[in-house]
Amino acid sequence: MLSLGQVLPGPNVVNLALMVGDRFFGPRGAAAALAGMLGAPLVIVLLLASLAASLAHHPVAAGAVRGMGAVAAGLIFATGAKLAPALRKNPLPLALCAAAVVATWGTVGLLRVPMVWVVLGIGGAMLTLAWWRLGSRHER
Amino acid sequence: MNADTLLALFGHFLAMSMLAIGGALATTPDVHRYLVDERAWLTDAQFSAGIAIAQAAPGPNLLFVPVLGFAVAGLPGAFVSLAGMLIPSTALALAASRWGGRRRETRFVRAFVAGLAPVTVGLLLASATLLAAPYSRSASALGVVAVAALLSWRTKASPVWLIAAGAAVGALGWV
């Protein structure tokens, strides 16, 4: 269920909670899981956001938010870096995976191509190659 | 509140939900394009602040979505954005869950995971690049980005403490 939750579009943790809720308690369980995952954090994060907005003119607060933003960017770099070693276990060759990472990063991050074209283009091509490779390995 | 704005927010996040392969944060480049570049509803600073606040708070990282919606259009904006982000992925997760774990290892599912894993990594790096871009004129800010990335990647430092440290450094005016 975890791997399925990670594959699907949408937030992983939320998908997982939803599927567990649904499996054991049906639609009402799914709804309860969703509310449980998101209710309290949503209230907290919106309170923080309105606090930050009301302090935005204050130079110290604005500086603090700038610092937080820089760290947030760093954290997302790290998330990407932590996922990269898993590509070694990918059925596709590592060099091809690396090329797809760089191509996706360059087109979306530098050239600012809309994601839909990149996901359909590079993602579609990689999926097709993986499909073909998994099949040919299976036959052997 | 302008109903057109709310409808546009809802529609945008509906589309983003379907593209959120590998997590909500990977859609940041397109969300930024829409809210900041196309609509000019948010400034770069407001956008980065929204992401940072959502990272600092407890809960799933998709909460940056209602935070940005809140910055655009208040509480109604927060709710329509979150609803847009959740409805397609939720429906799909339930459908997939019922379609059954037994078919999880089919060739298509395995090819999907294998093919899209590198794209996910690329999208995360692109999101981070985009969020770091406004800091590119300040060497000290880029230093903060790099140190945060290294600490988070190589140590078990908790994101909350890293963000708190970033807030302290920023409050001192060093970023």
CSV table of C-alpha atoms in Angstrom, one decimal:
chain,number,residue,atom,x,y,z
A,1,MET,CA,0.0,0.0,0.0
A,2,LEU,CA,2.9,2.3,0.8
A,3,SER,CA,4.4,1.9,-2.7
A,4,LEU,CA,1.1,2.4,-4.3
A,5,GLY,CA,0.6,5.6,-2.3
A,6,GLN,CA,4.0,6.8,-3.5
A,7,VAL,CA,3.3,6.1,-7.1
A,8,LEU,CA,0.0,7.9,-7.3
A,9,PRO,CA,-0.2,11.6,-8.0
A,10,GLY,CA,-0.9,13.6,-4.9
A,11,PRO,CA,0.5,13.8,-1.5
A,12,ASN,CA,2.0,10.4,-0.3
A,13,VAL,CA,1.1,10.4,3.3
A,14,VAL,CA,-2.4,11.6,2.7
A,15,ASN,CA,-3.0,9.0,0.1
A,16,LEU,CA,-1.7,6.3,2.4
A,17,ALA,CA,-3.9,7.4,5.3
A,18,LEU,CA,-6.9,7.6,2.9
A,19,MET,CA,-6.3,4.0,1.7
A,20,VAL,CA,-5.9,2.6,5.2
A,21,GLY,CA,-9.1,4.4,6.4
A,22,ASP,CA,-11.0,3.1,3.3
A,23,ARG,CA,-9.7,-0.4,3.7
A,24,PHE,CA,-10.8,-0.8,7.3
A,25,PHE,CA,-13.8,1.5,7.6
A,26,GLY,CA,-15.0,2.3,4.1
A,27,PRO,CA,-15.7,5.8,2.8
A,28,ARG,CA,-16.4,7.1,6.3
A,29,GLY,CA,-13.0,5.8,7.4
A,30,ALA,CA,-11.4,7.5,4.4
A,31,ALA,CA,-13.0,10.8,5.3
A,32,ALA,CA,-12.0,10.5,8.9
A,33,ALA,CA,-8.4,9.7,7.9
A,34,LEU,CA,-8.3,12.8,5.7
A,35,ALA,CA,-9.7,15.0,8.4
A,36,GLY,CA,-7.3,13.6,11.0
A,37,MET,CA,-4.3,14.1,8.7
A,38,LEU,CA,-5.1,17.6,7.7
A,39,GLY,CA,-7.4,19.2,10.3
A,40,ALA,CA,-5.1,20.3,13.1
A,41,PRO,CA,-2.0,21.0,10.9
A,42,LEU,CA,-4.2,23.1,8.6
A,43,VAL,CA,-5.3,25.3,11.5
A,44,ILE,CA,-1.8,25.7,12.8
A,45,VAL,CA,-0.2,26.5,9.4
A,46,LEU,CA,-2.9,29.1,8.5
A,47,LEU,CA,-2.4,30.8,11.9
A,48,LEU,CA,1.3,30.9,11.2
A,49,ALA,CA,0.7,32.3,7.7
A,50,SER,CA,-1.6,35.1,9.0
A,51,LEU,CA,0.9,35.9,11.7
A,52,ALA,CA,3.7,36.1,9.2
A,53,ALA,CA,1.6,38.3,6.9
A,54,SER,CA,0.7,40.7,9.6
A,55,LEU,CA,4.4,41.1,10.5
A,56,ALA,CA,5.6,41.3,6.9
A,57,HIS,CA,6.4,45.0,7.2
A,58,HIS,CA,8.6,44.5,10.2
A,59,PRO,CA,12.2,44.2,9.0
A,60,VAL,CA,13.2,41.6,11.6
A,61,ALA,CA,10.2,39.4,10.8
A,62,ALA,CA,10.8,39.9,7.0
A,63,GLY,CA,14.4,38.9,7.5
A,64,ALA,CA,13.4,35.8,9.5
A,65,VAL,CA,11.0,34.7,6.7
A,66,ARG,CA,13.7,35.2,4.1
A,67,GLY,CA,16.0,33.0,6.1
A,68,MET,CA,13.3,30.4,6.4
A,69,GLY,CA,12.8,30.5,2.7
A,70,ALA,CA,16.5,29.9,2.0
A,71,VAL,CA,16.5,26.9,4.3
A,72,ALA,CA,13.3,25.6,2.7
A,73,ALA,CA,15.0,25.7,-0.7
A,74,GLY,CA,17.9,23.8,0.8
A,75,LEU,CA,15.6,21.2,2.3
A,76,ILE,CA,14.0,20.5,-1.1
A,77,PHE,CA,17.5,20.1,-2.7
A,78,ALA,CA,18.2,17.5,0.0
A,79,THR,CA,15.0,15.7,-0.6
A,80,GLY,CA,16.0,15.3,-4.2
A,81,ALA,CA,19.5,14.2,-3.3
A,82,LYS,CA,18.1,11.6,-0.8
A,83,LEU,CA,15.9,10.0,-3.5
A,84,ALA,CA,18.7,9.9,-6.1
A,85,PRO,CA,20.6,6.7,-4.8
A,86,ALA,CA,17.4,4.7,-5.2
A,87,LEU,CA,17.9,5.2,-9.0
A,88,ARG,CA,20.7,2.6,-8.8
A,89,LYS,CA,18.0,-0.1,-8.2
A,90,ASN,CA,16.0,1.2,-11.2
A,91,PRO,CA,15.6,-1.4,-14.0
A,92,LEU,CA,16.7,1.3,-16.4
A,93,PRO,CA,20.4,2.0,-16.8
A,94,LEU,CA,21.8,4.5,-14.3
A,95,ALA,CA,23.2,6.7,-17.1
A,96,LEU,CA,19.7,7.0,-18.7
A,97,CYS,CA,18.2,7.8,-15.3
A,98,ALA,CA,20.8,10.5,-14.7
A,99,ALA,CA,20.1,11.9,-18.1
A,100,ALA,CA,16.4,12.1,-17.4
A,101,VAL,CA,17.0,13.8,-14.0
A,102,VAL,CA,19.2,16.4,-15.7
A,103,ALA,CA,16.8,16.9,-18.6
A,104,THR,CA,13.8,17.3,-16.2
A,105,TRP,CA,15.7,19.7,-14.0
A,106,GLY,CA,17.0,21.8,-16.9
A,107,THR,CA,13.7,22.0,-18.8
A,108,VAL,CA,11.5,22.8,-15.7
A,109,GLY,CA,14.0,24.5,-13.4
A,110,LEU,CA,16.0,26.6,-15.8
A,111,LEU,CA,14.0,26.8,-19.1
A,112,ARG,CA,10.7,27.0,-17.1
A,113,VAL,CA,8.9,24.7,-19.5
A,114,PRO,CA,5.4,23.8,-18.2
A,115,MET,CA,5.6,20.6,-16.2
A,116,VAL,CA,2.8,18.9,-18.1
A,117,TRP,CA,4.9,18.7,-21.3
A,118,VAL,CA,8.0,17.4,-19.4
A,119,VAL,CA,6.0,14.8,-17.4
A,120,LEU,CA,4.3,13.6,-20.5
A,121,GLY,CA,7.4,13.8,-22.7
A,122,ILE,CA,10.3,12.6,-20.6
A,123,GLY,CA,8.1,10.7,-18.2
A,124,GLY,CA,6.2,9.0,-21.0
A,125,ALA,CA,9.4,8.1,-22.9
A,126,MET,CA,11.0,6.7,-19.7
A,127,LEU,CA,7.8,4.7,-18.9
A,128,THR,CA,7.8,3.2,-22.4
A,129,LEU,CA,11.5,2.2,-22.1
A,130,ALA,CA,10.9,0.7,-18.7
A,131,TRP,CA,7.9,-1.2,-19.9
A,132,TRP,CA,9.9,-2.6,-22.8
A,133,ARG,CA,12.9,-3.5,-20.7
A,134,LEU,CA,10.8,-5.2,-18.0
A,135,GLY,CA,9.1,-7.2,-20.7
A,136,SER,CA,12.3,-8.3,-22.4
A,137,ARG,CA,13.8,-9.3,-19.1
A,138,HIS,CA,10.7,-11.3,-18.2
A,139,GLU,CA,10.9,-13.3,-21.4
A,140,ARG,CA,14.5,-14.3,-20.9
B,1,MET,CA,-14.0,37.7,-2.5
B,2,ASN,CA,-13.9,37.6,-6.2
B,3,ALA,CA,-15.5,34.3,-7.4
B,4,ASP,CA,-13.4,34.2,-10.6
B,5,THR,CA,-10.2,34.2,-8.5
B,6,LEU,CA,-11.5,31.3,-6.3
B,7,LEU,CA,-12.6,29.4,-9.4
B,8,ALA,CA,-9.2,29.9,-11.1
B,9,LEU,CA,-7.3,28.8,-7.9
B,10,PHE,CA,-9.5,25.7,-7.7
B,11,GLY,CA,-9.0,24.8,-11.3
B,12,HIS,CA,-5.2,25.4,-11.1
B,13,PHE,CA,-4.8,23.1,-8.2
B,14,LEU,CA,-7.0,20.5,-9.7
B,15,ALA,CA,-4.6,20.3,-12.6
B,16,MET,CA,-1.6,20.4,-10.2
B,17,SER,CA,-3.0,17.5,-8.3
B,18,MET,CA,-2.8,15.3,-11.4
B,19,LEU,CA,0.8,16.3,-12.0
B,20,ALA,CA,1.9,15.8,-8.4
B,21,ILE,CA,3.9,12.7,-9.1
B,22,GLY,CA,6.3,12.2,-6.2
B,23,GLY,CA,4.6,14.6,-3.9
B,24,ALA,CA,3.0,18.0,-3.9
B,25,LEU,CA,6.2,20.0,-3.5
B,26,ALA,CA,7.3,18.8,-7.0
B,27,THR,CA,4.6,21.0,-8.5
B,28,THR,CA,6.2,24.2,-7.1
B,29,PRO,CA,7.6,25.3,-10.5
B,30,ASP,CA,4.1,25.4,-12.1
B,31,VAL,CA,2.4,26.8,-9.1
B,32,HIS,CA,5.0,29.6,-9.1
B,33,ARG,CA,4.5,30.2,-12.8
B,34,TYR,CA,0.8,30.6,-12.4
B,35,LEU,CA,0.5,32.6,-9.1
B,36,VAL,CA,3.6,34.8,-9.4
B,37,ASP,CA,4.4,35.1,-13.2
B,38,GLU,CA,1.0,34.8,-14.9
B,39,ARG,CA,-1.5,36.2,-12.4
B,40,ALA,CA,0.9,38.3,-10.3
B,41,TRP,CA,-1.3,37.5,-7.3
B,42,LEU,CA,1.8,36.9,-5.1
B,43,THR,CA,5.4,38.3,-5.1
B,44,ASP,CA,8.4,36.1,-5.1
B,45,ALA,CA,8.9,36.9,-1.5
B,46,GLN,CA,5.3,35.9,-0.5
B,47,PHE,CA,5.6,32.7,-2.5
B,48,SER,CA,8.9,31.7,-0.8
B,49,ALA,CA,7.5,32.7,2.6
B,50,GLY,CA,4.4,30.5,2.0
B,51,ILE,CA,6.6,27.4,1.2
B,52,ALA,CA,8.9,28.1,4.2
B,53,ILE,CA,6.0,28.4,6.6
B,54,ALA,CA,4.4,25.2,5.4
B,55,GLN,CA,7.8,23.4,5.8
B,56,ALA,CA,8.2,24.8,9.3
B,57,ALA,CA,4.7,23.7,10.5
B,58,PRO,CA,3.8,20.2,11.4
B,59,GLY,CA,1.8,18.1,8.9
B,60,PRO,CA,2.1,16.9,5.4
B,61,ASN,CA,4.1,19.2,3.0
B,62,LEU,CA,1.1,19.7,0.8
B,63,LEU,CA,0.0,22.3,3.3
B,64,PHE,CA,1.9,24.9,1.3
B,65,VAL,CA,-1.1,24.7,-1.1
B,66,PRO,CA,-3.7,26.2,1.4
B,67,VAL,CA,-1.0,28.7,2.6
B,68,LEU,CA,-0.5,30.1,-0.9
B,69,GLY,CA,-4.3,30.1,-1.5
B,70,PHE,CA,-4.7,32.0,1.8
B,71,ALA,CA,-2.1,34.6,0.7
B,72,VAL,CA,-4.0,35.1,-2.6
B,73,ALA,CA,-7.6,35.1,-1.4
B,74,GLY,CA,-7.9,34.6,2.4
B,75,LEU,CA,-9.7,31.7,4.0
B,76,PRO,CA,-11.9,30.9,1.0
B,77,GLY,CA,-8.7,30.8,-1.1
B,78,ALA,CA,-7.1,28.4,1.3
B,79,PHE,CA,-10.1,26.0,1.1
B,80,VAL,CA,-10.6,26.0,-2.6
B,81,SER,CA,-6.9,25.5,-3.2
B,82,LEU,CA,-6.7,22.6,-0.8
B,83,ALA,CA,-9.9,21.0,-2.2
B,84,GLY,CA,-8.5,21.3,-5.8
B,85,MET,CA,-5.3,19.7,-4.7
B,86,LEU,CA,-7.0,16.8,-2.9
B,87,ILE,CA,-10.1,15.8,-5.0
B,88,PRO,CA,-8.4,14.2,-8.0
B,89,SER,CA,-5.6,12.5,-6.0
B,90,THR,CA,-8.0,11.3,-3.4
B,91,ALA,CA,-10.4,9.8,-5.9
B,92,LEU,CA,-7.5,8.1,-7.7
B,93,ALA,CA,-6.1,6.8,-4.5
B,94,LEU,CA,-9.4,5.2,-3.5
B,95,ALA,CA,-10.0,3.8,-6.9
B,96,ALA,CA,-6.4,2.3,-7.0
B,97,SER,CA,-6.7,1.0,-3.5
B,98,ARG,CA,-10.0,-0.9,-4.4
B,99,TRP,CA,-8.6,-2.0,-7.8
B,100,GLY,CA,-6.5,-4.0,-5.5
B,101,GLY,CA,-3.0,-4.6,-4.0
B,102,ARG,CA,-2.8,-7.9,-5.9
B,103,ARG,CA,-2.3,-6.2,-9.2
B,104,ARG,CA,0.3,-3.8,-7.7
B,105,GLU,CA,3.2,-5.7,-9.2
B,106,THR,CA,1.9,-5.6,-12.8
B,107,ARG,CA,4.3,-4.7,-15.5
B,108,PHE,CA,2.6,-1.4,-16.1
B,109,VAL,CA,2.8,-0.3,-12.5
B,110,ARG,CA,6.5,-1.3,-12.2
B,111,ALA,CA,7.3,0.5,-15.5
B,112,PHE,CA,5.4,3.6,-14.2
B,113,VAL,CA,7.5,3.6,-10.9
B,114,ALA,CA,10.7,3.0,-12.7
B,115,GLY,CA,10.1,5.5,-15.5
B,116,LEU,CA,8.9,8.3,-13.4
B,117,ALA,CA,11.4,8.0,-10.5
B,118,PRO,CA,14.1,10.0,-12.3
B,119,VAL,CA,11.5,12.6,-13.4
B,120,THR,CA,10.5,13.0,-9.7
B,121,VAL,CA,14.1,13.6,-8.7
B,122,GLY,CA,14.5,16.2,-11.5
B,123,LEU,CA,11.3,18.0,-10.5
B,124,LEU,CA,12.4,18.2,-6.9
B,125,LEU,CA,15.7,19.7,-7.9
B,126,ALA,CA,13.9,22.1,-10.3
B,127,SER,CA,11.6,23.2,-7.4
B,128,ALA,CA,14.6,23.8,-5.2
B,129,THR,CA,16.4,25.8,-7.9
B,130,LEU,CA,13.3,27.9,-8.4
B,131,LEU,CA,13.0,28.6,-4.7
B,132,ALA,CA,16.7,29.4,-4.4
B,133,ALA,CA,16.6,31.8,-7.4
B,134,PRO,CA,15.5,34.9,-5.6
B,135,TYR,CA,18.5,34.6,-3.3
B,136,SER,CA,21.0,34.4,-6.1
B,137,ARG,CA,22.3,37.9,-5.6
B,138,SER,CA,23.2,37.3,-2.0
B,139,ALA,CA,26.3,35.1,-1.4
B,140,SER,CA,25.3,34.7,2.3
B,141,ALA,CA,21.8,33.6,1.4
B,142,LEU,CA,23.1,31.0,-1.1
B,143,GLY,CA,25.4,29.9,1.7
B,144,VAL,CA,22.4,29.3,3.9
B,145,VAL,CA,20.7,27.3,1.1
B,146,ALA,CA,23.8,25.2,0.7
B,147,VAL,CA,24.4,24.6,4.4
B,148,ALA,CA,20.7,23.6,4.9
B,149,ALA,CA,20.9,21.3,2.0
B,150,LEU,CA,24.1,19.6,3.2
B,151,LEU,CA,22.9,19.3,6.8
B,152,SER,CA,19.5,17.8,5.8
B,153,TRP,CA,21.1,15.5,3.2
B,154,ARG,CA,24.0,14.2,5.3
B,155,THR,CA,22.8,14.4,8.9
B,156,LYS,CA,19.6,13.6,10.7
B,157,ALA,CA,19.1,17.3,11.5
B,158,SER,CA,15.3,17.9,11.9
B,159,PRO,CA,13.8,20.2,9.3
B,160,VAL,CA,12.1,22.2,12.0
B,161,TRP,CA,15.3,23.1,13.7
B,162,LEU,CA,17.0,23.9,10.4
B,163,ILE,CA,14.2,26.3,9.5
B,164,ALA,CA,14.3,27.8,13.0
B,165,ALA,CA,18.0,28.4,12.6
B,166,GLY,CA,17.3,30.0,9.2
B,167,ALA,CA,14.7,32.3,10.8
B,168,ALA,CA,17.3,33.3,13.5
B,169,VAL,CA,20.0,34.0,10.9
B,170,GLY,CA,17.5,35.9,8.8
B,171,ALA,CA,16.2,37.9,11.7
B,172,LEU,CA,19.8,39.0,12.4
B,173,GLY,CA,19.8,40.4,8.9
B,174,TRP,CA,22.5,38.0,7.5
B,175,VAL,CA,20.5,36.6,4.6
